[in-house]
Amino acid sequence: MEIEKAPAGSTPGIQYIHFNALRTDKTYRAEIIEQALQSQVEEIRALAKEVLSIEHLVEAPSAADPSGSHPAGSAGDNRASGQIPPGNLHRRETSRRLSGLTTVSFALLVMVLLVGGYFFATDPRLTRQITNIEVQGSILQDTVWRAGSTYRLNGLVFVEGNATLSIEPGTRILGEPGSALIVTRDARLNARGTVEQPIIFTSAKPVGQRARGDWGGVVLLGNAPVNTSVGYIEGIDRADPRGAYGGTNDTDSCGVLTYVRIEFAGNEISKDNELNGLTLGGCGDGTILRFVQIHMGLDDGIEFFGGSANLSHIVITRAGDDGLDWDRGWTGSGQFIVIQQDDQAGDSCIEADNQKKDPNATPRSAPSLSNVTLVGGGDPMKAQRGMVLRLGTGADLRNLLIAGFSLDAIDVRDEATVAQTRTGALQARALVFTEAVSGRVFEQESGEEDDDGGFDEEKFFLSRESGSAFIPDQVLSGDVHDLTKPDFVPVYTESLMKIHAPIIQGEFWDESANYVGAIRPGSRNTWLDGWTAFASN
């Protein structure tokens, strides 16, 4: 008969075993014993060895009769007379007793495997009916989460060692309160969704009851450089080495996220330490982040702690604090990024630092960003800024469309950051400012409010040399502030299309994006179609 079973590694700690086949099918039984021999539990390995030794005894032929059979009609063939030679009688009795021992041992093995988290099925269809699987603790071996099941995170789930967690397109992962998925250094997350079947990390609460901070989020930790001696991710005890990140491998990979949605994250996992929707600590440029949406997080959408990971086609919507946050020496690149703030929540679309204790620490935070759309909530009573640049950060900013903020479109906070404008580490080209809520793109600072030594943001970011412009007319559609069905496509106008800076050359960059903002003006279809969602709860 055909034996069906769930693929090995479907879920940590869970195997699907067909009991009848275990008793009757020799090949299938050998497979199960082999898996038990590789178990991390010593008792299971020992019992598997015992069963294997008994099976060998049962199957071994006698020394007097190596073939274990007699030719028909020979002296050893007593079937016709019904007589059984004494030697054969002894072997049959031994076989019967050993068979009994095998049955007992298999029964013990079954009991141990059940305790160890194995699942026995008598009907192959049952494996396809498993739809809700709880995951907790550590993932220590290569594991696959299948699209046919829903995975429920309970507590902090760590992917450790050299293990890779692979997630199939269309898989849903539900986060319970206090849960998070943390991929430690040397481990990998391979989450490759598709536009038709995105991978979704969301709240375990029913639709309609979900809210910011229902669960933690996704954390990727790697071995790329940071500008502190040792990095520890917020919320994990510093005595726990699984929270460490950073190293010397600039090409390190924390894995792949494509067509992935992370919703309703940002739970406080320790006092005053909320996780972000997606947190990256020391991830190198071997990391792939493309077509990722972070929606309705309690804290930041995406935060980089150093590293050189790149990102493209990113959507961050309705973050409770900042949309994109970086510090500790992030030097990656980003293209095609949309960040939309809620009119009732959120601080800045981008908050950027180098390092708090030493603003000139190296490597200096200096990412390159092009084709970015930043949308504020548009409410004059809600204090929001497009970008806050501080603590010595650098950046190469090109082709940005910034709209709808009640305060500064861009605020440079301190003299350490101003110094980067003089060295060229902080530069901006082809920025379009529009829909200034107060009628002004930049706030006037004086007296105690002057935190940058008199630096003139308007002169720097709106200079003729930068090729930037303030366009008071409507550039984005009226639906850009719609929180559940936003439209981020700019209106096609000749004046808008004239403004753009050359794209940085390199394998990462799409050099055909000769326009400001994340989406080509006048587009009917966009790269957001089909895989993003904007539910409020």
XYZ file of C-alpha atoms in Angstrom, residues 59-496:
438
model
C 15.893 -11.578 10.769
C 19.299 -13.277 11.192
C 19.410 -16.834 9.720
C 21.002 -19.729 11.662
C 24.635 -20.577 11.156
C 23.701 -24.122 10.070
C 21.321 -22.814 7.424
C 22.594 -19.447 6.119
C 19.954 -19.322 3.437
C 17.150 -19.760 5.930
C 15.329 -22.117 3.486
C 15.424 -25.637 2.025
C 14.884 -26.658 -1.574
C 11.540 -28.331 -2.118
C 11.797 -32.111 -1.857
C 15.120 -32.036 -0.014
C 15.825 -33.773 3.288
C 15.165 -30.543 5.075
C 11.728 -30.127 3.496
C 9.225 -31.816 5.860
C 6.140 -29.881 4.784
C 4.577 -32.923 3.169
C 4.900 -35.069 6.285
C 3.963 -32.234 8.638
C 7.089 -32.832 10.685
C 9.185 -29.891 11.849
C 12.884 -30.443 12.513
C 13.971 -29.615 16.068
C 16.267 -26.816 14.801
C 13.440 -25.091 12.968
C 11.175 -25.492 15.972
C 13.774 -23.750 18.149
C 14.132 -20.914 15.632
C 10.381 -20.405 15.412
C 10.061 -20.296 19.187
C 12.941 -17.792 19.375
C 11.373 -15.723 16.598
C 8.009 -15.740 18.391
C 9.577 -14.528 21.636
C 11.680 -11.892 19.901
C 8.635 -10.778 17.950
C 6.880 -10.287 21.249
C 9.804 -8.249 22.505
C 9.700 -6.217 19.291
C 6.021 -5.497 19.791
C 6.654 -4.413 23.394
C 9.613 -2.279 22.345
C 7.612 -0.674 19.564
C 4.844 0.049 22.033
C 7.381 1.728 24.316
C 8.820 3.627 21.363
C 5.358 4.820 20.412
C 4.735 6.052 23.962
C 8.063 7.906 24.079
C 7.504 9.452 20.671
C 4.059 10.626 21.715
C 5.536 12.283 24.796
C 8.202 13.806 22.540
C 5.579 15.522 20.427
C 4.959 13.046 17.580
C 1.505 12.647 16.093
C 0.178 9.233 15.005
C -2.387 9.072 12.237
C -4.299 6.028 10.995
C -5.796 7.960 8.082
C -3.459 9.901 5.741
C -6.158 12.522 5.224
C -5.787 13.539 8.857
C -2.401 15.123 8.174
C -4.083 17.477 5.737
C -6.661 18.460 8.321
C -4.069 19.840 10.749
C -4.563 23.603 10.352
C -3.527 25.168 13.636
C -0.112 24.320 15.047
C 1.342 25.884 18.186
C 5.021 26.782 18.073
C 7.088 27.629 21.120
C 10.663 27.452 22.353
C 13.575 26.954 19.974
C 13.881 25.775 16.379
C 17.232 24.000 16.181
C 17.076 22.268 12.793
C 16.014 23.165 9.276
C 12.244 23.463 9.374
C 9.478 24.153 6.867
C 6.158 25.787 7.694
C 3.574 24.610 5.187
C 0.885 26.701 3.540
C -1.824 24.211 4.512
C -1.409 24.979 8.207
C -1.633 28.032 10.458
C 1.187 28.480 12.954
C 0.509 30.068 16.321
C 3.491 31.631 18.111
C 3.448 31.145 21.870
C 6.119 33.186 23.673
C 9.505 34.037 22.193
C 10.331 31.562 19.423
C 14.039 31.445 18.559
C 15.552 30.076 15.362
C 19.031 29.091 16.511
C 22.390 27.718 15.420
C 22.652 27.127 11.696
C 18.959 26.319 11.306
C 16.883 27.768 8.487
C 13.174 28.341 8.925
C 11.493 28.225 5.522
C 7.914 29.431 5.093
C 5.825 28.513 2.081
C 3.784 31.084 0.104
C 0.336 31.649 1.577
C 1.256 30.563 5.105
C -0.320 32.434 8.034
C 1.525 32.926 11.310
C -0.500 34.141 14.296
C 1.170 35.893 17.214
C -0.155 35.437 20.722
C 0.420 38.240 23.285
C 4.068 38.277 24.310
C 5.194 36.249 21.314
C 7.797 37.066 18.682
C 9.880 35.260 16.078
C 13.600 35.874 16.653
C 16.140 34.602 14.137
C 19.521 34.574 15.868
C 22.987 35.043 14.399
C 23.968 32.282 11.933
C 20.344 31.158 11.578
C 18.181 32.149 8.598
C 14.578 33.006 7.765
C 13.526 32.019 4.264
C 10.067 33.560 3.792
C 9.297 33.715 0.080
C 5.698 34.593 -0.618
C 4.169 35.577 -3.943
C 1.955 38.422 -5.053
C -0.994 35.996 -5.126
C -0.009 34.228 -1.894
C 1.805 36.553 0.501
C 3.104 35.228 3.792
C 1.178 36.894 6.618
C 2.320 37.463 10.210
C -0.612 38.832 12.153
C -2.404 38.927 15.492
C -3.913 35.739 16.914
C -7.033 37.696 17.831
C -10.099 37.447 15.577
C -10.477 39.896 12.713
C -12.274 42.939 14.066
C -10.588 42.661 17.477
C -6.966 43.081 16.400
C -4.954 46.117 17.492
C -1.446 47.522 17.594
C 0.838 45.603 19.924
C -1.121 42.341 19.991
C 2.167 40.453 19.613
C 5.884 41.170 19.262
C 7.031 41.017 15.654
C 9.891 39.563 13.617
C 13.551 40.034 14.618
C 16.530 39.180 12.393
C 20.027 39.211 13.901
C 23.262 38.898 11.960
C 27.030 39.266 11.824
C 27.493 42.505 9.861
C 29.304 45.523 11.374
C 27.694 47.871 13.878
C 29.299 50.887 15.551
C 29.100 49.563 19.087
C 31.387 46.879 20.493
C 28.501 44.479 21.065
C 24.853 44.834 20.167
C 21.973 43.353 22.135
C 18.456 43.528 20.867
C 16.073 45.376 23.135
C 13.859 43.287 25.381
C 16.083 40.199 25.654
C 18.199 39.665 28.760
C 21.826 40.620 28.065
C 22.903 37.389 29.723
C 21.147 35.514 26.918
C 23.572 35.222 23.952
C 20.653 34.745 21.572
C 19.975 38.491 21.714
C 23.438 39.505 20.476
C 24.138 40.841 16.982
C 26.929 42.386 14.940
C 30.290 41.228 13.639
C 32.685 41.734 10.743
C 30.880 40.075 7.825
C 29.439 42.849 5.684
C 27.940 40.321 3.235
C 26.199 38.312 5.945
C 22.645 37.186 5.249
C 19.839 37.046 7.787
C 17.642 35.452 5.146
C 14.951 36.393 2.657
C 11.613 38.166 3.042
C 9.625 38.666 -0.149
C 5.895 39.343 -0.349
C 5.539 39.307 3.418
C 3.017 41.220 5.542
C 3.576 41.853 9.269
C 0.537 43.259 11.086
C -0.505 44.449 14.579
C 2.920 43.858 16.130
C 4.999 45.865 18.622
C 4.137 44.203 21.908
C 6.182 45.227 24.977
C 8.276 42.134 25.753
C 9.948 43.807 28.745
C 9.379 47.091 30.597
C 9.574 50.033 28.161
C 10.920 47.755 25.422
C 8.489 47.306 22.560
C 9.542 45.335 19.529
C 9.046 46.763 16.061
C 7.149 45.154 13.246
C 10.479 44.120 11.726
C 13.769 44.587 13.579
C 17.173 43.983 11.995
C 20.369 43.919 14.049
C 23.654 43.579 12.185
C 22.152 42.069 9.023
C 24.476 42.220 6.011
C 23.786 43.005 2.390
C 23.222 39.325 1.658
C 19.835 39.804 3.331
C 16.944 40.202 0.875
C 13.996 42.411 1.849
C 11.614 43.007 -1.037
C 7.880 43.532 -1.162
C 7.368 43.740 2.584
C 4.522 45.558 4.353
C 4.521 46.493 8.036
C 1.047 47.564 9.128
C -0.409 48.900 12.376
C 2.599 48.358 14.626
C 2.678 49.822 18.129
C 6.260 51.078 17.867
C 8.343 51.526 14.692
C 7.594 49.822 11.426
C 11.141 48.757 10.516
C 14.237 49.497 12.586
C 17.839 48.875 11.550
C 20.525 48.514 14.197
C 23.642 48.785 12.062
C 24.426 46.364 9.283
C 24.229 46.863 5.542
C 20.982 45.158 4.549
C 19.131 46.636 1.574
C 15.396 46.946 1.040
C 13.101 47.649 -1.880
C 9.344 47.833 -2.491
C 8.534 48.440 1.152
C 5.211 49.668 2.584
C 4.970 50.908 6.178
C 1.481 52.014 7.184
C 0.058 53.479 10.389
C 3.011 52.839 12.705
C 2.423 53.871 16.296
C 5.788 55.653 16.446
C 8.163 56.021 13.484
C 7.872 54.322 10.133
C 11.544 53.647 9.313
C 14.169 53.997 12.040
C 17.915 53.484 11.817
C 20.968 53.849 14.050
C 24.263 52.180 15.087
C 25.775 52.424 11.644
C 23.233 51.260 9.059
C 24.831 51.649 5.617
C 22.334 49.856 3.383
C 20.294 51.066 0.428
C 16.573 51.457 -0.122
C 14.443 52.081 -3.191
C 10.665 52.225 -3.680
C 9.504 52.894 -0.139
C 6.057 54.143 0.933
C 5.462 55.304 4.505
C 2.030 56.527 5.588
C 1.268 57.882 9.062
C -2.073 57.693 10.835
C -3.784 61.008 11.523
C -4.186 59.980 15.183
C -0.918 58.102 15.831
C 2.710 58.124 14.821
C 5.638 60.500 15.150
C 7.941 60.736 12.117
C 7.962 58.721 8.920
C 11.742 58.431 9.257
C 13.848 58.816 12.401
C 17.586 58.505 11.819
C 20.548 58.338 14.196
C 24.169 57.353 14.133
C 24.926 56.692 17.793
C 23.750 58.365 20.983
C 26.935 58.068 23.053
C 29.308 58.861 20.189
C 27.714 60.635 17.194
C 30.923 60.138 15.195
C 31.239 56.411 15.804
C 32.075 54.325 12.757
C 30.776 52.851 10.621
C 28.559 55.905 10.394
C 24.897 55.490 9.588
C 24.739 56.624 5.970
C 22.140 54.750 3.900
C 21.227 55.655 0.335
C 17.504 56.108 -0.345
C 15.747 56.848 -3.624
C 12.136 56.881 -4.801
C 10.515 57.333 -1.423
C 7.017 58.628 -0.616
C 6.368 59.990 2.887
C 2.771 60.822 3.814
C 1.781 62.491 7.072
C -1.612 62.278 8.701
C -2.554 65.764 7.527
C -4.008 66.786 10.913
C -2.725 70.181 12.177
C -3.392 69.074 15.756
C -1.175 66.003 15.489
C 2.547 66.825 15.648
C 4.275 64.869 12.890
C 7.421 65.298 10.823
C 8.527 63.703 7.607
C 12.107 63.045 8.689
C 14.210 63.628 11.795
C 17.970 63.406 11.182
C 20.129 63.492 14.292
C 23.088 62.139 16.302
C 25.557 62.344 13.450
C 23.735 60.365 10.796
C 24.569 60.693 7.137
C 22.367 59.810 4.166
C 22.110 60.119 0.391
C 18.500 61.140 -0.285
C 17.185 61.260 -3.852
C 13.790 61.502 -5.498
C 11.653 61.861 -2.372
C 8.015 62.983 -2.332
C 7.059 64.390 1.076
C 3.461 65.424 1.833
C 1.009 66.225 4.600
C 3.033 67.007 7.730
C 1.993 69.453 10.416
C 5.606 70.263 11.382
C 8.908 70.085 9.498
C 9.171 68.027 6.364
C 12.799 67.405 7.416
C 14.327 68.393 10.764
C 18.081 68.300 11.389
C 18.477 68.069 15.144
C 22.084 68.713 16.204
C 25.461 70.059 15.174
C 26.945 66.573 14.765
C 24.436 65.986 11.960
C 24.901 69.460 10.489
C 28.596 68.621 10.167
C 27.660 65.779 7.788
C 26.131 68.293 5.383
C 29.524 69.984 5.100
C 31.428 66.773 4.430
C 28.896 65.425 1.934
C 27.974 62.443 4.117
C 24.463 63.959 4.263
C 23.133 65.141 0.921
C 19.769 65.511 -0.780
C 18.713 65.846 -4.429
C 15.364 66.098 -6.193
C 12.985 66.345 -3.258
C 9.393 67.475 -3.798
C 7.503 68.953 -0.840
C 3.752 69.375 -1.033
C 0.601 69.654 1.090
C 2.335 71.473 3.941
C -0.386 71.473 6.592
C 0.739 74.758 8.178
C 1.594 76.309 4.832
C 5.293 76.013 5.663
C 7.614 73.166 4.778
C 10.089 73.955 7.565
C 9.512 75.364 11.034
C 11.462 78.431 12.107
C 13.723 77.684 15.076
C 15.054 80.282 17.487
C 16.207 80.564 21.067
C 15.810 77.332 23.053
C 14.073 75.699 20.104
C 17.211 76.028 18.013
C 18.789 72.592 18.356
C 21.086 72.669 15.321
C 23.207 75.815 15.795
C 21.202 77.925 13.385
C 21.256 75.435 10.495
C 18.803 76.469 7.769
C 16.984 73.332 6.562
C 15.022 75.215 3.931
C 18.163 76.621 2.354
C 19.839 73.209 2.316
C 16.968 70.967 1.200
C 15.223 73.415 -1.139
C 18.270 74.925 -2.792
C 18.511 75.319 -6.539
C 21.634 73.162 -6.456
C 19.644 70.243 -5.006
C 17.033 70.424 -7.759
C 14.243 70.241 -5.182
C 10.919 72.076 -5.186
C 7.887 73.005 -3.145
C 4.715 72.371 -5.154
C 1.672 73.663 -3.274
C -0.761 72.244 -5.842
C -2.135 68.781 -5.313
C 0.471 66.229 -6.285
C -1.057 63.130 -4.719
C -4.654 62.013 -5.099
C -7.269 62.813 -2.474
C -7.179 59.162 -1.380
C -3.583 59.330 -0.167
C -4.832 59.930 3.393
C -7.419 57.147 3.231
C -6.256 54.696 5.893
C -8.019 51.596 4.586
C -7.896 52.164 0.802
C -5.000 54.544 0.200
C -3.902 55.641 -3.259
C -0.248 56.633 -3.391
C -0.021 57.311 -7.141
C 1.079 60.906 -7.889
C -0.862 62.941 -10.429
C 0.992 63.073 -13.727
C 2.066 66.644 -14.428
C 4.814 68.052 -16.613
C 6.295 70.051 -13.746
C 6.494 66.998 -11.513
